[in-house]
Amino acid sequence: MRSLILALDQGTTSSRAILFDHAGRIRGSAQQEFPQLFPQPGWVEHDAEAIWQSQLAVAQQVMREQQVTAADIAAIGIANQRETTVIWERKTGRPIAPAIVWQDRRTASICEQLRNDDHESVFRAKTGLLLDPYFSGTKVKWLLDNIPDARAKAVRGELAFGTIDSWLTFKLCGRHLTDVSNASRTLLFDIHTLDWDDELLALLDIPHSLLPKIVSSSGIIADTFPTLFGESIPIAGIAGDQQAATFGQTCYTPGMAKNTYGTGCFMLLNIGTEVVASQNNLLTTVGWRHGNTADSQTSYMLEGGVFMAGATVQWLRDGLNIITHSSDVEALACSVPDNGGVVFVPAFSGLGAPYWDPHARGTIIGLTRGTNKAHIARAALESIAYQTADLMKAMQKDTHIPLQELRVDGGAARNDLLMQFQADILNTVVTRPSITETTALGAAYLAGLAVSFWSSVDELSSLWQIDRHFEPAMSSDERQHRLSVWRRAIQRAQAWDQ
């Protein structure tokens, strides 16, 4: 009896493996961090082999610790940090360079040149994205332009490009694949035709032979090499981490939204099976696609991304050394009654939606001699909520639908101070589920549906359980004052390094 699903949750700072049972409960987990590389200001890299080794290690660890064999696992689901770009040699499987992480800003000049050449409207219309260094396409171009012999090898078909889902799948089963949700984050994929686009490839000078085959988010795509886990296990679900979290939050109906508080902060709103173009600097992206039949439906999302959320708390820990562990930030912030007039804009690598300013830089404003580390910690947490409020405002302008509830997940969603302030500043109920590991849960759900471990999305919805509601308690006047101060601080952070 195959009684478990194994979810591989490959994130920006760590790799996790979680076993889920039929009730959607966690039956075991393992996690391992891997190095973050910052070779130059604005550059962020990962060692792709370190990612693979850490992901394989935690998968094997959780199986070993729970005394689980491959025969107990019905399928594997993969969720991954999105946009992070790897190019490797097809023959040897060796990466030609470090992976360029989604946070990396080195391709800002490429994006600016494309905008100056009046190409942004083409990318916007076909991909639902903006021209920003965040996405994979300009990272691929940079690697081909800057790694010796890379372009010539790519033209000869000797290289493979992939986001992290493709890299893991290649290492797990030897196939070169990506799903529609990850493909939609590359600047190379037409979200209307659900295929790679020759015009976009030409504008970025990227050979088609470099690209993976596109598959659905839920469907059996391959079996793992038997040497990895003792015998083969079907890989049956793949989704970018934010789409996976939305699926894990059971946001299956248009109008439902979730926000993930991870390294970055990402809000996704289900808009149904038709593309809706944002007029407020949000992204339109593929959420997921079930199966490979002619009547398979694709769900689309509006998305806004904040680059620095949990990463801001990590900076308090590693950059300022004012906390020992990330979890210490709540107690420190609660040791003062308010932020003491301090406002923190964590634009360390620019600002994401709805500003899209790669030249913004981090700003702490309102400091006085009375400011202490607790005020800075509180302002750091508040900055996460303010950035989320900016996203919600843009979404409401696009859809004209007032949000009744925001479902939350990710590591920082466990922070009660942050969640209450989020409800206050949004004037919206914030709901935290019992299982906040919804990224891994979504990957498990996608895989489980494909192998009939679960029968339908209705069954999955019935499994979702609430841990706590956070009700807004802030007065309207105070809310408007705080948002006004936040907007003034944002203006001071923008276009700083131009």
CSV table of C-alpha atoms in Angstrom, one decimal:
chain,number,residue,atom,x,y,z
A,1,MET,CA,0.0,0.0,0.0
A,2,ARG,CA,1.6,3.3,-1.1
A,3,SER,CA,0.4,5.4,1.7
A,4,LEU,CA,2.6,8.6,1.4
A,5,ILE,CA,3.5,11.4,-1.0
A,6,LEU,CA,7.0,12.8,-0.9
A,7,ALA,CA,7.3,16.5,-1.5
A,8,LEU,CA,10.6,18.1,-2.5
A,9,ASP,CA,10.5,21.7,-1.6
A,10,GLN,CA,13.6,23.4,-3.0
A,11,GLY,CA,13.7,26.9,-1.7
A,12,THR,CA,16.1,29.9,-2.0
A,13,THR,CA,18.0,29.2,1.2
A,14,SER,CA,17.3,25.6,2.0
A,15,SER,CA,16.1,22.3,0.6
A,16,ARG,CA,13.3,20.4,2.4
A,17,ALA,CA,11.6,17.0,2.0
A,18,ILE,CA,8.3,16.3,3.6
A,19,LEU,CA,6.2,13.2,3.7
A,20,PHE,CA,2.4,13.7,3.6
A,21,ASP,CA,-0.3,11.1,4.3
A,22,HIS,CA,-3.7,10.8,2.8
A,23,ALA,CA,-5.2,13.2,5.3
A,24,GLY,CA,-2.6,15.9,4.2
A,25,ARG,CA,-0.8,15.6,7.5
A,26,ILE,CA,3.0,15.8,7.8
A,27,ARG,CA,4.5,12.4,8.6
A,28,GLY,CA,8.1,13.5,8.6
A,29,SER,CA,10.4,16.2,7.3
A,30,ALA,CA,14.0,17.1,6.9
A,31,GLN,CA,15.7,20.4,5.9
A,32,GLN,CA,19.2,21.5,5.0
A,33,GLU,CA,20.5,25.0,4.2
A,34,PHE,CA,23.0,25.6,1.4
A,35,PRO,CA,25.4,28.5,0.8
A,36,GLN,CA,24.3,31.8,-0.6
A,37,LEU,CA,26.9,33.4,-2.8
A,38,PHE,CA,27.3,37.2,-3.3
A,39,PRO,CA,30.3,37.7,-5.7
A,40,GLN,CA,29.5,41.3,-6.4
A,41,PRO,CA,27.0,43.9,-5.2
A,42,GLY,CA,23.6,43.0,-6.7
A,43,TRP,CA,24.7,39.5,-7.7
A,44,VAL,CA,23.3,36.4,-6.1
A,45,GLU,CA,24.4,32.9,-7.0
A,46,HIS,CA,23.9,29.3,-6.0
A,47,ASP,CA,26.0,26.2,-6.6
A,48,ALA,CA,23.5,24.0,-8.5
A,49,GLU,CA,25.3,20.8,-7.4
A,50,ALA,CA,25.0,21.9,-3.8
A,51,ILE,CA,21.3,22.4,-4.4
A,52,TRP,CA,20.9,18.9,-5.8
A,53,GLN,CA,23.0,17.3,-3.1
A,54,SER,CA,21.1,19.0,-0.3
A,55,GLN,CA,17.7,18.1,-1.9
A,56,LEU,CA,18.7,14.4,-2.4
A,57,ALA,CA,20.2,14.2,1.1
A,58,VAL,CA,17.0,15.5,2.8
A,59,ALA,CA,14.8,13.2,0.7
A,60,GLN,CA,16.9,10.2,1.7
A,61,GLN,CA,17.1,11.4,5.3
A,62,VAL,CA,13.3,11.7,5.9
A,63,MET,CA,12.7,8.3,4.4
A,64,ARG,CA,15.4,6.8,6.6
A,65,GLU,CA,14.2,8.5,9.7
A,66,GLN,CA,10.6,7.5,9.1
A,67,GLN,CA,11.6,4.0,8.1
A,68,VAL,CA,9.9,4.5,4.7
A,69,THR,CA,10.9,2.8,1.5
A,70,ALA,CA,10.1,3.7,-2.1
A,71,ALA,CA,7.4,1.1,-2.0
A,72,ASP,CA,5.5,3.3,0.5
A,73,ILE,CA,5.6,6.4,-1.7
A,74,ALA,CA,2.9,6.8,-4.3
A,75,ALA,CA,4.6,9.8,-6.1
A,76,ILE,CA,7.0,12.7,-5.8
A,77,GLY,CA,5.9,16.3,-6.1
A,78,ILE,CA,8.4,19.1,-6.7
A,79,ALA,CA,8.1,22.7,-5.7
A,80,ASN,CA,11.0,25.1,-6.4
A,81,GLN,CA,12.4,28.5,-6.1
A,82,ARG,CA,11.4,30.1,-9.4
A,83,GLU,CA,13.4,32.0,-12.0
A,84,THR,CA,16.8,30.9,-10.7
A,85,THR,CA,18.7,29.8,-13.8
A,86,VAL,CA,21.0,26.9,-14.5
A,87,ILE,CA,22.7,26.0,-17.8
A,88,TRP,CA,24.4,22.6,-17.9
A,89,GLU,CA,26.2,20.3,-20.3
A,90,ARG,CA,23.8,17.7,-21.7
A,91,LYS,CA,26.5,15.0,-21.9
A,92,THR,CA,28.2,15.4,-18.5
A,93,GLY,CA,25.4,17.0,-16.5
A,94,ARG,CA,27.8,19.6,-15.2
A,95,PRO,CA,26.7,23.3,-14.9
A,96,ILE,CA,28.7,25.7,-17.0
A,97,ALA,CA,28.5,28.4,-14.2
A,98,PRO,CA,26.9,29.1,-10.9
A,99,ALA,CA,23.1,29.3,-11.0
A,100,ILE,CA,21.9,32.9,-11.2
A,101,VAL,CA,19.3,33.4,-8.4
A,102,TRP,CA,16.0,35.2,-8.9
A,103,GLN,CA,17.2,38.0,-6.6
A,104,ASP,CA,20.2,38.8,-8.9
A,105,ARG,CA,20.1,42.2,-10.6
A,106,ARG,CA,23.1,41.9,-13.0
A,107,THR,CA,20.9,42.0,-16.1
A,108,ALA,CA,19.2,45.3,-15.3
A,109,SER,CA,21.1,46.9,-18.3
A,110,ILE,CA,19.8,44.2,-20.7
A,111,CYS,CA,16.2,44.9,-19.6
A,112,GLU,CA,16.8,48.7,-20.0
A,113,GLN,CA,18.1,48.2,-23.5
A,114,LEU,CA,15.1,46.0,-24.5
A,115,ARG,CA,12.8,48.7,-23.1
A,116,ASN,CA,14.7,51.4,-25.0
A,117,ASP,CA,14.2,49.4,-28.1
A,118,ASP,CA,10.4,49.3,-27.5
A,119,HIS,CA,10.2,45.6,-26.9
A,120,GLU,CA,8.5,45.7,-23.5
A,121,SER,CA,5.0,45.7,-24.9
A,122,VAL,CA,5.7,42.4,-26.8
A,123,PHE,CA,7.0,40.7,-23.7
A,124,ARG,CA,4.2,42.1,-21.6
A,125,ALA,CA,1.5,40.9,-24.0
A,126,LYS,CA,2.8,37.4,-24.5
A,127,THR,CA,4.3,36.5,-21.1
A,128,GLY,CA,2.2,38.6,-18.7
A,129,LEU,CA,5.5,39.7,-17.2
A,130,LEU,CA,7.5,42.9,-17.1
A,131,LEU,CA,11.1,43.3,-18.3
A,132,ASP,CA,13.0,42.9,-15.1
A,133,PRO,CA,16.2,41.1,-14.0
A,134,TYR,CA,14.0,39.0,-11.8
A,135,PHE,CA,13.0,36.6,-14.6
A,136,SER,CA,15.0,33.9,-16.3
A,137,GLY,CA,15.3,35.0,-19.9
A,138,THR,CA,17.8,37.8,-19.4
A,139,LYS,CA,19.8,35.6,-17.1
A,140,VAL,CA,20.1,33.0,-19.9
A,141,LYS,CA,21.2,35.6,-22.3
A,142,TRP,CA,23.8,36.9,-19.8
A,143,LEU,CA,25.2,33.3,-19.4
A,144,LEU,CA,25.4,32.7,-23.1
A,145,ASP,CA,27.1,36.1,-23.6
A,146,ASN,CA,29.6,35.9,-20.8
A,147,ILE,CA,30.6,32.2,-20.3
A,148,PRO,CA,33.4,31.2,-22.8
A,149,ASP,CA,32.1,29.1,-25.7
A,150,ALA,CA,28.6,28.9,-24.1
A,151,ARG,CA,26.7,30.4,-27.1
A,152,ALA,CA,28.5,28.2,-29.6
A,153,LYS,CA,27.8,25.1,-27.5
A,154,ALA,CA,24.2,26.1,-27.2
A,155,VAL,CA,23.8,26.5,-30.9
A,156,ARG,CA,25.2,23.0,-31.4
A,157,GLY,CA,22.6,21.6,-28.9
A,158,GLU,CA,25.2,20.7,-26.3
A,159,LEU,CA,23.7,22.7,-23.4
A,160,ALA,CA,20.4,22.6,-21.5
A,161,PHE,CA,18.7,25.5,-19.7
A,162,GLY,CA,16.4,25.0,-16.8
A,163,THR,CA,14.9,26.6,-13.8
A,164,ILE,CA,15.4,24.6,-10.6
A,165,ASP,CA,12.5,22.2,-11.3
A,166,SER,CA,14.2,21.2,-14.5
A,167,TRP,CA,17.6,20.8,-12.8
A,168,LEU,CA,16.2,18.5,-10.1
A,169,THR,CA,14.1,16.5,-12.6
A,170,PHE,CA,17.2,16.0,-14.8
A,171,LYS,CA,19.2,14.8,-11.8
A,172,LEU,CA,16.3,12.6,-10.6
A,173,CYS,CA,15.4,10.9,-13.9
A,174,GLY,CA,17.7,12.2,-16.7
A,175,ARG,CA,14.9,14.0,-18.6
A,176,HIS,CA,14.9,17.7,-19.6
A,177,LEU,CA,11.4,19.0,-18.5
A,178,THR,CA,9.6,21.9,-17.0
A,179,ASP,CA,6.0,22.6,-16.1
A,180,VAL,CA,3.8,25.4,-17.4
A,181,SER,CA,4.0,27.3,-14.1
A,182,ASN,CA,7.8,27.5,-14.2
A,183,ALA,CA,7.9,28.1,-17.9
A,184,SER,CA,5.6,31.1,-17.4
A,185,ARG,CA,8.3,32.8,-15.3
A,186,THR,CA,11.1,32.8,-18.0
A,187,LEU,CA,10.1,35.7,-20.4
A,188,LEU,CA,10.3,33.0,-23.1
A,189,PHE,CA,6.8,31.5,-22.8
A,190,ASP,CA,3.5,32.7,-24.3
A,191,ILE,CA,0.9,32.2,-21.6
A,192,HIS,CA,-1.9,32.2,-24.3
A,193,THR,CA,-0.5,29.4,-26.5
A,194,LEU,CA,1.3,27.7,-23.5
A,195,ASP,CA,4.4,27.2,-25.5
A,196,TRP,CA,7.9,28.7,-26.1
A,197,ASP,CA,7.8,31.7,-28.3
A,198,ASP,CA,10.1,32.2,-31.3
A,199,GLU,CA,9.9,36.0,-31.4
A,200,LEU,CA,10.9,36.3,-27.7
A,201,LEU,CA,13.7,33.8,-28.1
A,202,ALA,CA,15.0,35.8,-31.1
A,203,LEU,CA,14.9,39.1,-29.1
A,204,LEU,CA,17.0,37.5,-26.4
A,205,ASP,CA,19.2,35.5,-28.9
A,206,ILE,CA,18.5,32.2,-27.2
A,207,PRO,CA,18.5,29.0,-29.2
A,208,HIS,CA,15.4,26.9,-29.0
A,209,SER,CA,17.5,23.8,-28.5
A,210,LEU,CA,18.4,25.0,-25.1
A,211,LEU,CA,14.9,24.7,-23.7
A,212,PRO,CA,13.1,21.9,-21.8
A,213,LYS,CA,10.0,20.1,-22.9
A,214,ILE,CA,6.9,21.7,-21.3
A,215,VAL,CA,4.6,19.4,-19.2
A,216,SER,CA,1.5,19.9,-17.0
A,217,SER,CA,1.8,20.7,-13.3
A,218,SER,CA,-0.1,17.5,-12.4
A,219,GLY,CA,0.6,14.4,-14.3
A,220,ILE,CA,3.1,11.4,-14.3
A,221,ILE,CA,6.1,12.6,-16.2
A,222,ALA,CA,8.9,10.2,-15.4
A,223,ASP,CA,10.2,7.7,-12.9
A,224,THR,CA,13.3,8.4,-10.7
A,225,PHE,CA,16.5,6.4,-11.2
A,226,PRO,CA,16.1,3.3,-9.0
A,227,THR,CA,19.5,3.8,-7.4
A,228,LEU,CA,18.4,7.0,-5.7
A,229,PHE,CA,15.7,5.6,-3.4
A,230,GLY,CA,16.1,1.8,-3.7
A,231,GLU,CA,13.5,1.6,-6.5
A,232,SER,CA,11.8,4.0,-8.9
A,233,ILE,CA,9.2,6.5,-7.7
A,234,PRO,CA,6.9,8.4,-10.2
A,235,ILE,CA,7.5,12.1,-10.5
A,236,ALA,CA,3.9,13.3,-10.9
A,237,GLY,CA,3.7,17.0,-9.8
A,238,ILE,CA,5.8,20.1,-10.5
A,239,ALA,CA,5.1,23.7,-9.8
A,240,GLY,CA,6.9,26.9,-8.9
A,241,ASP,CA,6.9,27.5,-5.2
A,242,GLN,CA,4.3,30.3,-5.2
A,243,GLN,CA,1.9,28.4,-7.5
A,244,ALA,CA,2.4,25.3,-5.4
A,245,ALA,CA,1.6,27.3,-2.2
A,246,THR,CA,-1.6,28.6,-3.8
A,247,PHE,CA,-2.6,25.1,-4.7
A,248,GLY,CA,-1.7,23.9,-1.1
A,249,GLN,CA,-3.9,26.7,0.3
A,250,THR,CA,-6.8,25.3,-1.9
A,251,CYS,CA,-7.3,28.6,-3.6
A,252,TYR,CA,-9.1,26.8,-6.5
A,253,THR,CA,-11.9,29.4,-7.0
A,254,PRO,CA,-11.4,32.7,-8.8
A,255,GLY,CA,-11.2,35.5,-6.2
A,256,MET,CA,-9.3,33.5,-3.6
A,257,ALA,CA,-5.8,34.7,-2.6
A,258,LYS,CA,-2.8,33.7,-0.6
A,259,ASN,CA,0.4,35.4,0.6
A,260,THR,CA,3.6,33.4,1.3
A,261,TYR,CA,6.0,34.9,3.7
A,262,GLY,CA,9.3,33.3,2.7
A,263,THR,CA,12.6,34.7,1.6
A,264,GLY,CA,10.5,37.0,-0.5
A,265,CYS,CA,6.8,37.7,-0.1
A,266,PHE,CA,4.4,36.6,-2.8
A,267,MET,CA,0.7,37.3,-3.2
A,268,LEU,CA,-1.3,35.3,-5.8
A,269,LEU,CA,-4.9,35.8,-6.7
A,270,ASN,CA,-6.8,33.2,-8.7
A,271,ILE,CA,-8.4,34.8,-11.8
A,272,GLY,CA,-9.8,31.7,-13.4
A,273,THR,CA,-9.1,30.1,-16.8
A,274,GLU,CA,-8.8,33.3,-18.8
A,275,VAL,CA,-5.8,35.7,-19.0
A,276,VAL,CA,-6.4,39.0,-17.3
A,277,ALA,CA,-3.8,41.7,-18.1
A,278,SER,CA,-2.8,43.8,-15.1
A,279,GLN,CA,-3.0,47.6,-15.4
A,280,ASN,CA,-1.2,48.1,-12.1
A,281,ASN,CA,2.2,46.6,-12.6
A,282,LEU,CA,1.3,43.1,-11.4
A,283,LEU,CA,2.1,40.0,-13.3
A,284,THR,CA,-0.2,37.6,-15.0
A,285,THR,CA,1.1,34.1,-14.6
A,286,VAL,CA,0.1,30.4,-15.1
A,287,GLY,CA,-1.0,28.9,-11.8
A,288,TRP,CA,-1.2,25.2,-12.8
A,289,ARG,CA,-2.5,22.8,-15.4
A,290,HIS,CA,-3.9,19.3,-14.7
A,291,GLY,CA,-3.3,16.4,-17.0
A,292,ASN,CA,-2.4,16.2,-20.7
A,293,THR,CA,-5.7,15.7,-22.4
A,294,ALA,CA,-7.3,18.1,-24.8
A,295,ASP,CA,-9.9,19.3,-22.3
A,296,SER,CA,-7.3,20.0,-19.5
A,297,GLN,CA,-7.8,23.4,-18.1
A,298,THR,CA,-5.2,26.0,-17.1
A,299,SER,CA,-5.7,28.3,-14.1
A,300,TYR,CA,-4.2,31.8,-14.2
A,301,MET,CA,-3.1,34.1,-11.4
A,302,LEU,CA,-2.4,37.7,-10.8
A,303,GLU,CA,0.8,38.0,-8.8
A,304,GLY,CA,2.8,40.5,-6.9
A,305,GLY,CA,6.2,39.8,-5.5
A,306,VAL,CA,8.2,41.4,-2.7
A,307,PHE,CA,11.9,40.6,-2.9
A,308,MET,CA,12.8,41.0,0.7
A,309,ALA,CA,10.6,39.5,3.4
A,310,GLY,CA,12.1,36.7,5.5
A,311,ALA,CA,15.4,37.8,3.9
A,312,THR,CA,15.1,41.1,5.8
A,313,VAL,CA,15.0,39.2,9.1
A,314,GLN,CA,18.0,37.1,7.9
A,315,TRP,CA,19.8,40.4,7.4
A,316,LEU,CA,19.0,41.5,11.0
A,317,ARG,CA,20.5,38.2,12.1
A,318,ASP,CA,23.5,37.9,9.7
A,319,GLY,CA,24.2,41.5,8.8
A,320,LEU,CA,23.5,43.4,12.0
A,321,ASN,CA,23.8,40.5,14.4
A,322,ILE,CA,21.0,41.9,16.5
A,323,ILE,CA,19.3,38.5,16.8
A,324,THR,CA,20.8,35.0,17.1
A,325,HIS,CA,18.0,33.1,15.3
A,326,SER,CA,15.4,34.4,12.9
A,327,SER,CA,12.6,33.3,15.3
A,328,ASP,CA,14.0,35.7,17.9
A,329,VAL,CA,12.7,38.7,15.9
A,330,GLU,CA,9.2,38.6,17.3
A,331,ALA,CA,10.2,38.8,21.0
A,332,LEU,CA,12.6,41.6,20.2
A,333,ALA,CA,10.0,43.6,18.3
A,334,CYS,CA,7.4,43.0,21.0
A,335,SER,CA,9.8,44.5,23.6
A,336,VAL,CA,8.8,48.0,22.5
A,337,PRO,CA,5.3,49.3,22.1
A,338,ASP,CA,5.8,50.7,18.6
A,339,ASN,CA,8.4,51.4,16.0
A,340,GLY,CA,9.6,54.6,17.6
A,341,GLY,CA,9.0,56.5,14.4
A,342,VAL,CA,11.4,54.2,12.4
A,343,VAL,CA,10.4,53.1,8.9
A,344,PHE,CA,12.4,50.4,7.1
A,345,VAL,CA,12.3,50.0,3.3
A,346,PRO,CA,14.2,46.7,2.6
A,347,ALA,CA,15.0,47.4,-1.0
A,348,PHE,CA,18.4,45.7,-0.8
A,349,SER,CA,18.0,44.4,-4.4
A,350,GLY,CA,15.5,46.9,-5.7
A,351,LEU,CA,11.8,46.9,-5.4
A,352,GLY,CA,9.4,44.4,-6.9
A,353,ALA,CA,5.7,44.9,-7.6
A,354,PRO,CA,4.1,47.3,-8.0
A,355,TYR,CA,7.2,49.6,-8.3
A,356,TRP,CA,9.6,47.5,-10.3
A,357,ASP,CA,12.6,49.7,-9.5
A,358,PRO,CA,15.9,47.8,-9.7
A,359,HIS,CA,17.7,51.0,-8.7
A,360,ALA,CA,15.9,51.4,-5.3
A,361,ARG,CA,18.1,50.6,-2.3
A,362,GLY,CA,17.4,49.7,1.4
A,363,THR,CA,16.5,52.7,3.6
A,364,ILE,CA,16.0,53.0,7.3
A,365,ILE,CA,14.5,56.4,8.1
A,366,GLY,CA,13.2,58.2,11.2
A,367,LEU,CA,16.2,57.3,13.4
A,368,THR,CA,16.8,59.3,16.6
A,369,ARG,CA,19.1,58.9,19.5
A,370,GLY,CA,16.3,57.0,21.2
A,371,THR,CA,16.2,54.4,18.5
A,372,ASN,CA,17.4,50.9,19.5
A,373,LYS,CA,17.6,47.5,17.9
A,374,ALA,CA,14.0,46.6,18.9
A,375,HIS,CA,12.6,49.6,17.0
A,376,ILE,CA,14.5,48.4,13.9
A,377,ALA,CA,13.3,44.9,14.4
A,378,ARG,CA,9.7,46.1,14.6
A,379,ALA,CA,10.1,48.3,11.6
A,380,ALA,CA,11.5,45.4,9.7
A,381,LEU,CA,8.5,43.2,10.4
A,382,GLU,CA,6.1,46.1,9.5
A,383,SER,CA,7.9,46.6,6.2
A,384,ILE,CA,6.8,43.1,5.2
A,385,ALA,CA,3.2,44.0,5.9
A,386,TYR,CA,3.4,47.3,4.2
A,387,GLN,CA,4.8,45.8,1.0
A,388,THR,CA,2.0,43.2,1.0
A,389,ALA,CA,-0.5,46.1,1.4
A,390,ASP,CA,0.9,47.6,-1.8
A,391,LEU,CA,0.3,44.4,-3.6
A,392,MET,CA,-3.3,44.0,-2.4
A,393,LYS,CA,-4.1,47.6,-3.4
A,394,ALA,CA,-2.9,46.9,-7.0
A,395,MET,CA,-4.9,43.7,-7.2
A,396,GLN,CA,-8.1,45.3,-6.1
A,397,LYS,CA,-7.6,48.0,-8.7
A,398,ASP,CA,-7.2,45.3,-11.4
A,399,THR,CA,-10.1,43.1,-10.3
A,400,HIS,CA,-12.4,45.5,-8.5
A,401,ILE,CA,-13.1,42.7,-6.1
A,402,PRO,CA,-12.6,43.5,-2.3
A,403,LEU,CA,-10.8,40.6,-0.7
A,404,GLN,CA,-12.7,39.1,2.2
A,405,GLU,CA,-9.8,36.9,3.4
A,406,LEU,CA,-6.1,36.5,2.9
A,407,ARG,CA,-4.7,33.0,3.4
A,408,VAL,CA,-1.1,33.0,4.6
A,409,ASP,CA,1.8,30.6,4.8
A,410,GLY,CA,5.6,30.4,4.9
A,411,GLY,CA,8.0,30.7,7.8
A,412,ALA,CA,7.1,34.3,8.8
A,413,ALA,CA,3.4,33.5,8.9
A,414,ARG,CA,4.1,31.9,12.3
A,415,ASN,CA,4.9,35.3,13.6
A,416,ASP,CA,1.7,36.5,15.4
A,417,LEU,CA,2.9,40.1,15.7
A,418,LEU,CA,3.4,40.3,12.0
A,419,MET,CA,0.1,38.6,11.1
A,420,GLN,CA,-1.9,40.9,13.4
A,421,PHE,CA,-0.2,44.0,11.9
A,422,GLN,CA,-0.9,42.6,8.5
A,423,ALA,CA,-4.6,42.2,9.2
A,424,ASP,CA,-4.6,45.7,10.7
A,425,ILE,CA,-2.9,47.4,7.8
A,426,LEU,CA,-5.0,45.6,5.2
A,427,ASN,CA,-8.2,45.9,7.1
A,428,THR,CA,-8.8,42.3,6.0
A,429,VAL,CA,-9.1,39.0,7.9
A,430,VAL,CA,-5.8,37.0,7.7
A,431,THR,CA,-6.2,33.3,8.0
A,432,ARG,CA,-3.3,31.0,8.9
A,433,PRO,CA,-3.9,27.3,8.3
A,434,SER,CA,-2.9,24.5,10.6
A,435,ILE,CA,-0.2,23.4,8.1
A,436,THR,CA,1.9,26.4,7.0
A,437,GLU,CA,4.2,24.3,4.8
A,438,THR,CA,1.7,24.8,2.0
A,439,THR,CA,4.4,25.0,-0.7
A,440,ALA,CA,5.3,21.4,-0.1
A,441,LEU,CA,1.7,20.5,0.5
A,442,GLY,CA,0.7,21.9,-2.9
A,443,ALA,CA,3.5,19.9,-4.6
A,444,ALA,CA,2.2,16.8,-2.8
A,445,TYR,CA,-1.4,17.6,-3.8
A,446,LEU,CA,-0.5,18.0,-7.5
A,447,ALA,CA,1.4,14.7,-7.5
A,448,GLY,CA,-1.3,12.9,-5.5
A,449,LEU,CA,-4.0,13.9,-7.9
A,450,ALA,CA,-2.1,12.6,-10.9
A,451,VAL,CA,-1.8,9.1,-9.3
A,452,SER,CA,-5.4,9.1,-7.8
A,453,PHE,CA,-4.0,9.3,-4.3
A,454,TRP,CA,-6.6,12.0,-3.9
A,455,SER,CA,-9.7,12.0,-6.1
A,456,SER,CA,-10.4,15.7,-6.7
A,457,VAL,CA,-9.8,19.3,-5.7
A,458,ASP,CA,-13.0,19.1,-3.7
A,459,GLU,CA,-11.4,16.3,-1.5
A,460,LEU,CA,-8.3,18.5,-1.1
A,461,SER,CA,-10.4,21.5,0.0
A,462,SER,CA,-12.1,19.4,2.7
A,463,LEU,CA,-8.6,18.7,4.2
A,464,TRP,CA,-7.7,22.4,4.7
A,465,GLN,CA,-7.9,23.4,8.4
A,466,ILE,CA,-7.6,26.7,10.1
A,467,ASP,CA,-5.1,27.4,12.9
A,468,ARG,CA,-6.1,31.0,13.6
A,469,HIS,CA,-7.9,34.0,12.2
A,470,PHE,CA,-6.4,37.5,12.7
A,471,GLU,CA,-9.1,40.2,12.7
A,472,PRO,CA,-8.2,43.8,11.9
A,473,ALA,CA,-8.3,46.0,15.0
A,474,MET,CA,-6.6,49.3,13.9
A,475,SER,CA,-8.7,52.5,13.4
A,476,SER,CA,-9.1,53.8,9.9
A,477,ASP,CA,-7.3,57.1,10.7
A,478,GLU,CA,-4.3,55.3,12.1
A,479,ARG,CA,-4.1,53.0,9.2
A,480,GLN,CA,-4.2,55.8,6.7
A,481,HIS,CA,-1.5,57.7,8.6
A,482,ARG,CA,0.8,54.7,8.7
A,483,LEU,CA,0.3,54.0,5.0
A,484,SER,CA,1.0,57.7,4.2
A,485,VAL,CA,4.3,57.6,6.1
A,486,TRP,CA,5.2,54.3,4.3
A,487,ARG,CA,4.7,55.9,0.9
A,488,ARG,CA,7.0,58.8,1.9
A,489,ALA,CA,9.7,56.4,2.8
A,490,ILE,CA,9.3,54.4,-0.4
A,491,GLN,CA,9.8,57.6,-2.4
A,492,ARG,CA,13.1,58.2,-0.6
A,493,ALA,CA,14.3,54.7,-1.4
A,494,GLN,CA,13.5,54.7,-5.1
A,495,ALA,CA,16.1,55.3,-7.9
A,496,TRP,CA,18.9,55.6,-5.3
A,497,ASP,CA,21.8,54.2,-7.3
A,498,GLN,CA,21.0,55.8,-10.7
